[in-house]
Coordinates of C-alpha atoms in Angstrom, one line a residue:
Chain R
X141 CA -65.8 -37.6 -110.4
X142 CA -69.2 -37.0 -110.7
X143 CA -70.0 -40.9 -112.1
X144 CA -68.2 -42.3 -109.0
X145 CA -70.8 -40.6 -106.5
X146 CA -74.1 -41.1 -109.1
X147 CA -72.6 -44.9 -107.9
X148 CA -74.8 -46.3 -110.6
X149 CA -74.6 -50.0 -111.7
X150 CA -72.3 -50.9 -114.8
X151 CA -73.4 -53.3 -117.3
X152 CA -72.3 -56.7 -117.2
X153 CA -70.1 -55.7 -120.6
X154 CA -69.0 -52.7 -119.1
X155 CA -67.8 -54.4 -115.5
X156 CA -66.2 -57.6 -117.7
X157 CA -64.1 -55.1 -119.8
X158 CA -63.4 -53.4 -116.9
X159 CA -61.7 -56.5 -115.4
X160 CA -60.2 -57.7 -119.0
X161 CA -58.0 -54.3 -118.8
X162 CA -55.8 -55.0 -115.5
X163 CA -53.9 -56.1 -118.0
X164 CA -52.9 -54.5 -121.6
X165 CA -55.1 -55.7 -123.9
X166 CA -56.9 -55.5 -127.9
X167 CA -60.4 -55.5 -129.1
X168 CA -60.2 -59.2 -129.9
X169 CA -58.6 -60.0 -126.4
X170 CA -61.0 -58.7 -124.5
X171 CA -63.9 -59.9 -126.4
X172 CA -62.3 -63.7 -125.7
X173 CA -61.2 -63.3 -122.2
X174 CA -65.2 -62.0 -121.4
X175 CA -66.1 -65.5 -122.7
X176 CA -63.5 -67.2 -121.2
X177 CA -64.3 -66.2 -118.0
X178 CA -67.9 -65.9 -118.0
X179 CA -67.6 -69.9 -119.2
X180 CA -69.1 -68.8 -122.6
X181 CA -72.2 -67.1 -120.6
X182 CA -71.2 -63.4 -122.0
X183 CA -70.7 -63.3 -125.7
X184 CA -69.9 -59.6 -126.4
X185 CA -70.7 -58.4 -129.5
X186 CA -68.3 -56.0 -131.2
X187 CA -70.5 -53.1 -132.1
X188 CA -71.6 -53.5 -128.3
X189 CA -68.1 -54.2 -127.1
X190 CA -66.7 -51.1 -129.8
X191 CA -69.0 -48.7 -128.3
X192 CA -68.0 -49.4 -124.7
X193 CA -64.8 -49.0 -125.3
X194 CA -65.2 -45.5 -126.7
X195 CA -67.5 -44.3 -124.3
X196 CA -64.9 -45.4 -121.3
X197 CA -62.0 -43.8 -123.2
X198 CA -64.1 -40.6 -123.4
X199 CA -65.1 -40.9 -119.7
X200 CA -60.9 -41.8 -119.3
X201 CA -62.1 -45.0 -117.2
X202 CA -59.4 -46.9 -120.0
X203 CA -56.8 -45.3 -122.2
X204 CA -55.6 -46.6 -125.4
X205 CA -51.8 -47.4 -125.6
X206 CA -49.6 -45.7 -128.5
X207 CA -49.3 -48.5 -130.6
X208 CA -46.7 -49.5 -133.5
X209 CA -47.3 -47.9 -136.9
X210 CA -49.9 -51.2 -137.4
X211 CA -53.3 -49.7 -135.4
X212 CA -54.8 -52.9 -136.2
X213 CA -54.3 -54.2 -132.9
X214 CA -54.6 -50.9 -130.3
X215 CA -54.2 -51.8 -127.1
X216 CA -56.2 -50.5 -123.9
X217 CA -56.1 -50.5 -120.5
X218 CA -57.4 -49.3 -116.7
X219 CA -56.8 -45.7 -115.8
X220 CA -56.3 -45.1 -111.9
X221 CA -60.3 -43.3 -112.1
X222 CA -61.3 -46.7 -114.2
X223 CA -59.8 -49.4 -111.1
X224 CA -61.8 -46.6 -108.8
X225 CA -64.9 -47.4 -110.7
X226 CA -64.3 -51.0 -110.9
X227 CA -63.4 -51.4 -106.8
X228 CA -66.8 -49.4 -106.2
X229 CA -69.0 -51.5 -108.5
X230 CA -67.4 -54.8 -106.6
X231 CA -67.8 -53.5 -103.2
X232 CA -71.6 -52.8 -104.3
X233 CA -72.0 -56.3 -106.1
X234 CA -70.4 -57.4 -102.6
X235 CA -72.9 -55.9 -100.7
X236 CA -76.1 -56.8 -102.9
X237 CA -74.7 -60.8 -102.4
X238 CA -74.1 -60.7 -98.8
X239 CA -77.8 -59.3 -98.3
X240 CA -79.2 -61.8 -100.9
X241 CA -76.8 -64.3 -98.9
X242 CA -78.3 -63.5 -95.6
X243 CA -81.9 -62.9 -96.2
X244 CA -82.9 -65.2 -99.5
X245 CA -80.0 -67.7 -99.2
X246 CA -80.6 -69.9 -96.1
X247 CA -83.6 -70.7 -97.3
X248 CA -84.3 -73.9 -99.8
X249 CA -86.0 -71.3 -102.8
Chain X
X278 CA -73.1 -67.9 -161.1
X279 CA -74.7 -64.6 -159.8
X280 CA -78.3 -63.8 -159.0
X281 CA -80.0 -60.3 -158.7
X282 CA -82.8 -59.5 -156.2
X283 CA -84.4 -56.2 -156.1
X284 CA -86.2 -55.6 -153.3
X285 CA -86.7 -52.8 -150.9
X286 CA -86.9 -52.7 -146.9
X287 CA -87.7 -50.3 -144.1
X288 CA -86.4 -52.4 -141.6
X289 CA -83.2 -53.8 -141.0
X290 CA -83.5 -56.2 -138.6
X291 CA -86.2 -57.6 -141.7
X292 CA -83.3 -56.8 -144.4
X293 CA -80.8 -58.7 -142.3
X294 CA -83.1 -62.0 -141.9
X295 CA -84.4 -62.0 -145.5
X296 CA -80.4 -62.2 -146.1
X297 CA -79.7 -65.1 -143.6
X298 CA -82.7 -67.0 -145.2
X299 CA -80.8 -65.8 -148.6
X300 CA -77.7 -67.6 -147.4
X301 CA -79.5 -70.8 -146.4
X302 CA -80.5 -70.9 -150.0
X303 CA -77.2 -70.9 -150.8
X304 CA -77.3 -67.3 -151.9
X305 CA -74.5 -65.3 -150.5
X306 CA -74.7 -61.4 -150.5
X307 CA -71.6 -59.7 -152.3
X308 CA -73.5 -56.6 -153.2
X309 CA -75.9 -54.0 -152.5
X310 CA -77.0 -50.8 -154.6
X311 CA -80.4 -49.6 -153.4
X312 CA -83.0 -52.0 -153.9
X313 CA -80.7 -54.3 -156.1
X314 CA -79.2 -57.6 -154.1
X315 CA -76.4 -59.6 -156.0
X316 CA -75.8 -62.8 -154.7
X317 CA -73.6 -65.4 -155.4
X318 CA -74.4 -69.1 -155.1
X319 CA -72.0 -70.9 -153.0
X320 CA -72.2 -73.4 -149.6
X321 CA -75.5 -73.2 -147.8
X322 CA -75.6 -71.0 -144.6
X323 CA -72.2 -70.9 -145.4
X324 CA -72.1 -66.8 -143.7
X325 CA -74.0 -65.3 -141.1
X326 CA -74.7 -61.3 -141.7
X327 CA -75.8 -58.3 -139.8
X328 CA -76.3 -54.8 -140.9
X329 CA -75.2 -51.8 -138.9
X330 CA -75.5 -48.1 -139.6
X331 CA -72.3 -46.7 -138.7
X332 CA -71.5 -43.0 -137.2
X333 CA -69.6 -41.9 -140.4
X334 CA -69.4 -43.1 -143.5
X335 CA -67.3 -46.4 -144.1
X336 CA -64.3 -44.2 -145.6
X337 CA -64.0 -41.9 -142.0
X338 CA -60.9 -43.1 -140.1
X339 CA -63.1 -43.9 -137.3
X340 CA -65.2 -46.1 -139.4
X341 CA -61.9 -47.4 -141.1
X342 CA -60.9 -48.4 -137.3
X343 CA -64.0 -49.9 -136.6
X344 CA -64.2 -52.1 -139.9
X345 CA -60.5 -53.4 -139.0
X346 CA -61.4 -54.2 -135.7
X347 CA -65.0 -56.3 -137.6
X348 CA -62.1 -57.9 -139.2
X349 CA -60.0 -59.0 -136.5
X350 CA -63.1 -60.6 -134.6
X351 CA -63.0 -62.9 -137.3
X352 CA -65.6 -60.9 -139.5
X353 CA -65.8 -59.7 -143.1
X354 CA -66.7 -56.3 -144.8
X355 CA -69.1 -56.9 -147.4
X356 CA -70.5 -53.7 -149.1
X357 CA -72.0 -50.7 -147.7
X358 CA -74.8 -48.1 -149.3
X359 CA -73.9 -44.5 -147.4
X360 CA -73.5 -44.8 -143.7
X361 CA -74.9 -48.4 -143.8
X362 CA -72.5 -51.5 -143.8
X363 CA -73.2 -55.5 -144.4
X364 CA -70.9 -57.9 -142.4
X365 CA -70.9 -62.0 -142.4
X366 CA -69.1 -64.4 -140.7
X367 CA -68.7 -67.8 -141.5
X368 CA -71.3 -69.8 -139.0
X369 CA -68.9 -72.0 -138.7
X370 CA -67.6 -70.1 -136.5
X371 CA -69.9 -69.9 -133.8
X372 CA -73.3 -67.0 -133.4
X373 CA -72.5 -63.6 -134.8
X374 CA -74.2 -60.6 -133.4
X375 CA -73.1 -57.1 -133.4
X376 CA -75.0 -55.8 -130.5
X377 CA -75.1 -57.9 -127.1
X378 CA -77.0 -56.1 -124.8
X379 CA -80.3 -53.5 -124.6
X380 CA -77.9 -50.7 -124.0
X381 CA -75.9 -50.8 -127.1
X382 CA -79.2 -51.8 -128.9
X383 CA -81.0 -48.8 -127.8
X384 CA -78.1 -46.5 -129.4
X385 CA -78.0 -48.3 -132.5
X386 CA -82.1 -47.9 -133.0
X387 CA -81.3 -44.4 -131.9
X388 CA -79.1 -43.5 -134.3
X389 CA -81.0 -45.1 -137.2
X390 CA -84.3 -43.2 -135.8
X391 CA -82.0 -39.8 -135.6
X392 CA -81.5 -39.7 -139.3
X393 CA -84.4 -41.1 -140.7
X394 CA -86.0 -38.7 -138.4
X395 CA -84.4 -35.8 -140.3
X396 CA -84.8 -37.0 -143.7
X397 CA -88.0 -37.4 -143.4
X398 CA -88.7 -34.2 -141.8
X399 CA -86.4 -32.3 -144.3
X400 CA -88.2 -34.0 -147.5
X401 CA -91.8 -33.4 -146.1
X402 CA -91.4 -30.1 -146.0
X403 CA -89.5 -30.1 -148.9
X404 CA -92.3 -31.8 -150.7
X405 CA -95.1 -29.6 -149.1
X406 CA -93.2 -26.8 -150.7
X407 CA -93.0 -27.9 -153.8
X408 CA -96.4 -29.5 -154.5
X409 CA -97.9 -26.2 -153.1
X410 CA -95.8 -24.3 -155.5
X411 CA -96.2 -26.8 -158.8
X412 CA -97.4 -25.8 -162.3
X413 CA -99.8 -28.7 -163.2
X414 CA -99.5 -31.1 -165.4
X415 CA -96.2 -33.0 -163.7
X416 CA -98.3 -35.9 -162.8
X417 CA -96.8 -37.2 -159.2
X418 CA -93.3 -35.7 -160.1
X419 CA -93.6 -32.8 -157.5
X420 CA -94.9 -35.9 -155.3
X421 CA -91.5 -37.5 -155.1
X422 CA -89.9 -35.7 -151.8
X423 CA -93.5 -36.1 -150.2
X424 CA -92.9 -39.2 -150.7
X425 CA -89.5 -40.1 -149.9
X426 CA -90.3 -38.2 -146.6
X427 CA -93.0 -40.6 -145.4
X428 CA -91.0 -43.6 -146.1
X429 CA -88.3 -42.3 -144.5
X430 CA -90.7 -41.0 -141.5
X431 CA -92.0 -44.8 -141.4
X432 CA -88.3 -46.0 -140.8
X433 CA -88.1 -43.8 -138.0
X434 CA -90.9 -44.7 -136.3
X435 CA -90.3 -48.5 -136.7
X436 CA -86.7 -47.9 -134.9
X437 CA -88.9 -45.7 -132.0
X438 CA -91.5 -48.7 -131.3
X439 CA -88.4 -50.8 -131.0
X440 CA -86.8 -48.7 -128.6
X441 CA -90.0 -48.2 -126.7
X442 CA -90.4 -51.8 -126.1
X443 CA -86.5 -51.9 -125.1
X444 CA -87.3 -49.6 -122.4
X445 CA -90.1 -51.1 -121.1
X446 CA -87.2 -53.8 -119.4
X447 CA -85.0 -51.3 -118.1
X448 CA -86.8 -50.9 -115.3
X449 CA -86.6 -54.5 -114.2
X450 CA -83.2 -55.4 -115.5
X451 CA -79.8 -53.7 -115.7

């Protein structure tokens, strides 16, 4: 619980992954539906997006699925801590916009 | 036709762009022993490689997983020397980078510092002891650990200036 009060930023990869998992999904997946919806602006690669992944399961943000006797294509997705983490980071992201909205925005920059 | 190259690095990130020059020659790596580069000649810039330094050796089940999962991104498994591995990708297929951001950076410099770090410390004292306790007459033989432990301490403090300049942004960026 600790990490949910520290209240730190994730990184981009971290938050995209994050958002990939509502749904079941494998290495591959997620590095594909990253660029998909980042319109090809987040390219993760797969040590980076390997490493991520094993530091969330260890921190039980994601679990891995039991998967058929082929482990090629393990599966993930959110834990109930993980969608905690994720709703935190967007009501943070949600207040850094509004602010940036309301002071910087109106203005021609 | 095959083409051998010895050469030796203390860099990777050196290694790894000496390679992609290789392949835009036309020379594709299929081999590595240390020092000793077998190419093969085939289509120019035909792969695009990167070098990591893996946790465990490539023969661990968590390095087994990790090499499957290179594969299914579309990557392929070229050789390894120890912990190290060599992957390409056709560039056909669009940029290939193993490590997207400073984070995952940082930990792969880190690790590579880590045990260079040690073997160099290990063989410098290794070395000290032996040249202080060496009959003469050996010529640079006792010499060898002494050596092998600056090299190695030179690879480690090539990964720390890296990391030191990666640091310098995390202040200003996330």
């Amino acid at each position: 619980m600790t990490q949910m009060i520290e209240r730190a930023a994730l990184t981009e990869a971290v938050y995209y992954i994050l958002l990939a998992l509502h749904e079941p999904m494998h290495g591959y997946g997620i590095m594909q539906f990253v660029k998909e919806i980042s319109k090809d602006r987040v390219n993760l690669g797969p040590g980076t997006l390997y490493g991520a992944i094993n530091t969330m399961l260890g921190k039980g943000w994601i679990e891995g699925l039991a998967s058929d006797e082929d482990s090629r294509k393990k599966e993930y997705r959110l834990t109930s801590l993980g969608r905690q983490v994720l709703r935190f980071e967007i009501d943070r992201l949600e207040e850094l916009l509004s602010n940036g909205k309301k002071i910087a925005g109106g203005q021609a920059i | 036709m095959k083409q051998v190259i010895w050469k030796l690095f203390t860099d990777h990130e050196k290694e790894e762009k000496w390679l992609n020059e290789m392949s835009q020659k036309g020379l594709q790596l299929v081999h590595y022993t240390p020092g000793r580069y077998l190419f093969e000649e085939g289509q120019q810039g035909h792969y695009i490689y990167r070098i990591e330094l893996l946790d465990q050796l490539p023969s661990h089940p968590e390095s087994r997983a990790y090499i499957r999962f290179m594969e299914e991104a579309g990557a392929e498994y070229v050789t390894h020397i120890l912990r190290w591995v060599y992957f390409r990708k056709k560039a056909s297929d669009g940029p290939f980078e193993l490590y997207t951001d400073r984070e995952s950076r940082m930990t792969h410099h880190k690790r590579i510092m880590t045990l260079y770090g040690v073997l160099g410390g290990v063989n410098i004292v290794t070395g000290i002891n032996i040249v202080h306790n060496s009959t003469p007459g050996l010529g640079l033989l006792p010499y060898t650990n002494l050596l092998l432990g600056f090299l190695f301490a030179r690879i480690a403090y090539g990964q720390w200036v890296k990391i030191k300049r990666l640091k310098a942004d995390e202040e200003l960026f996330q």
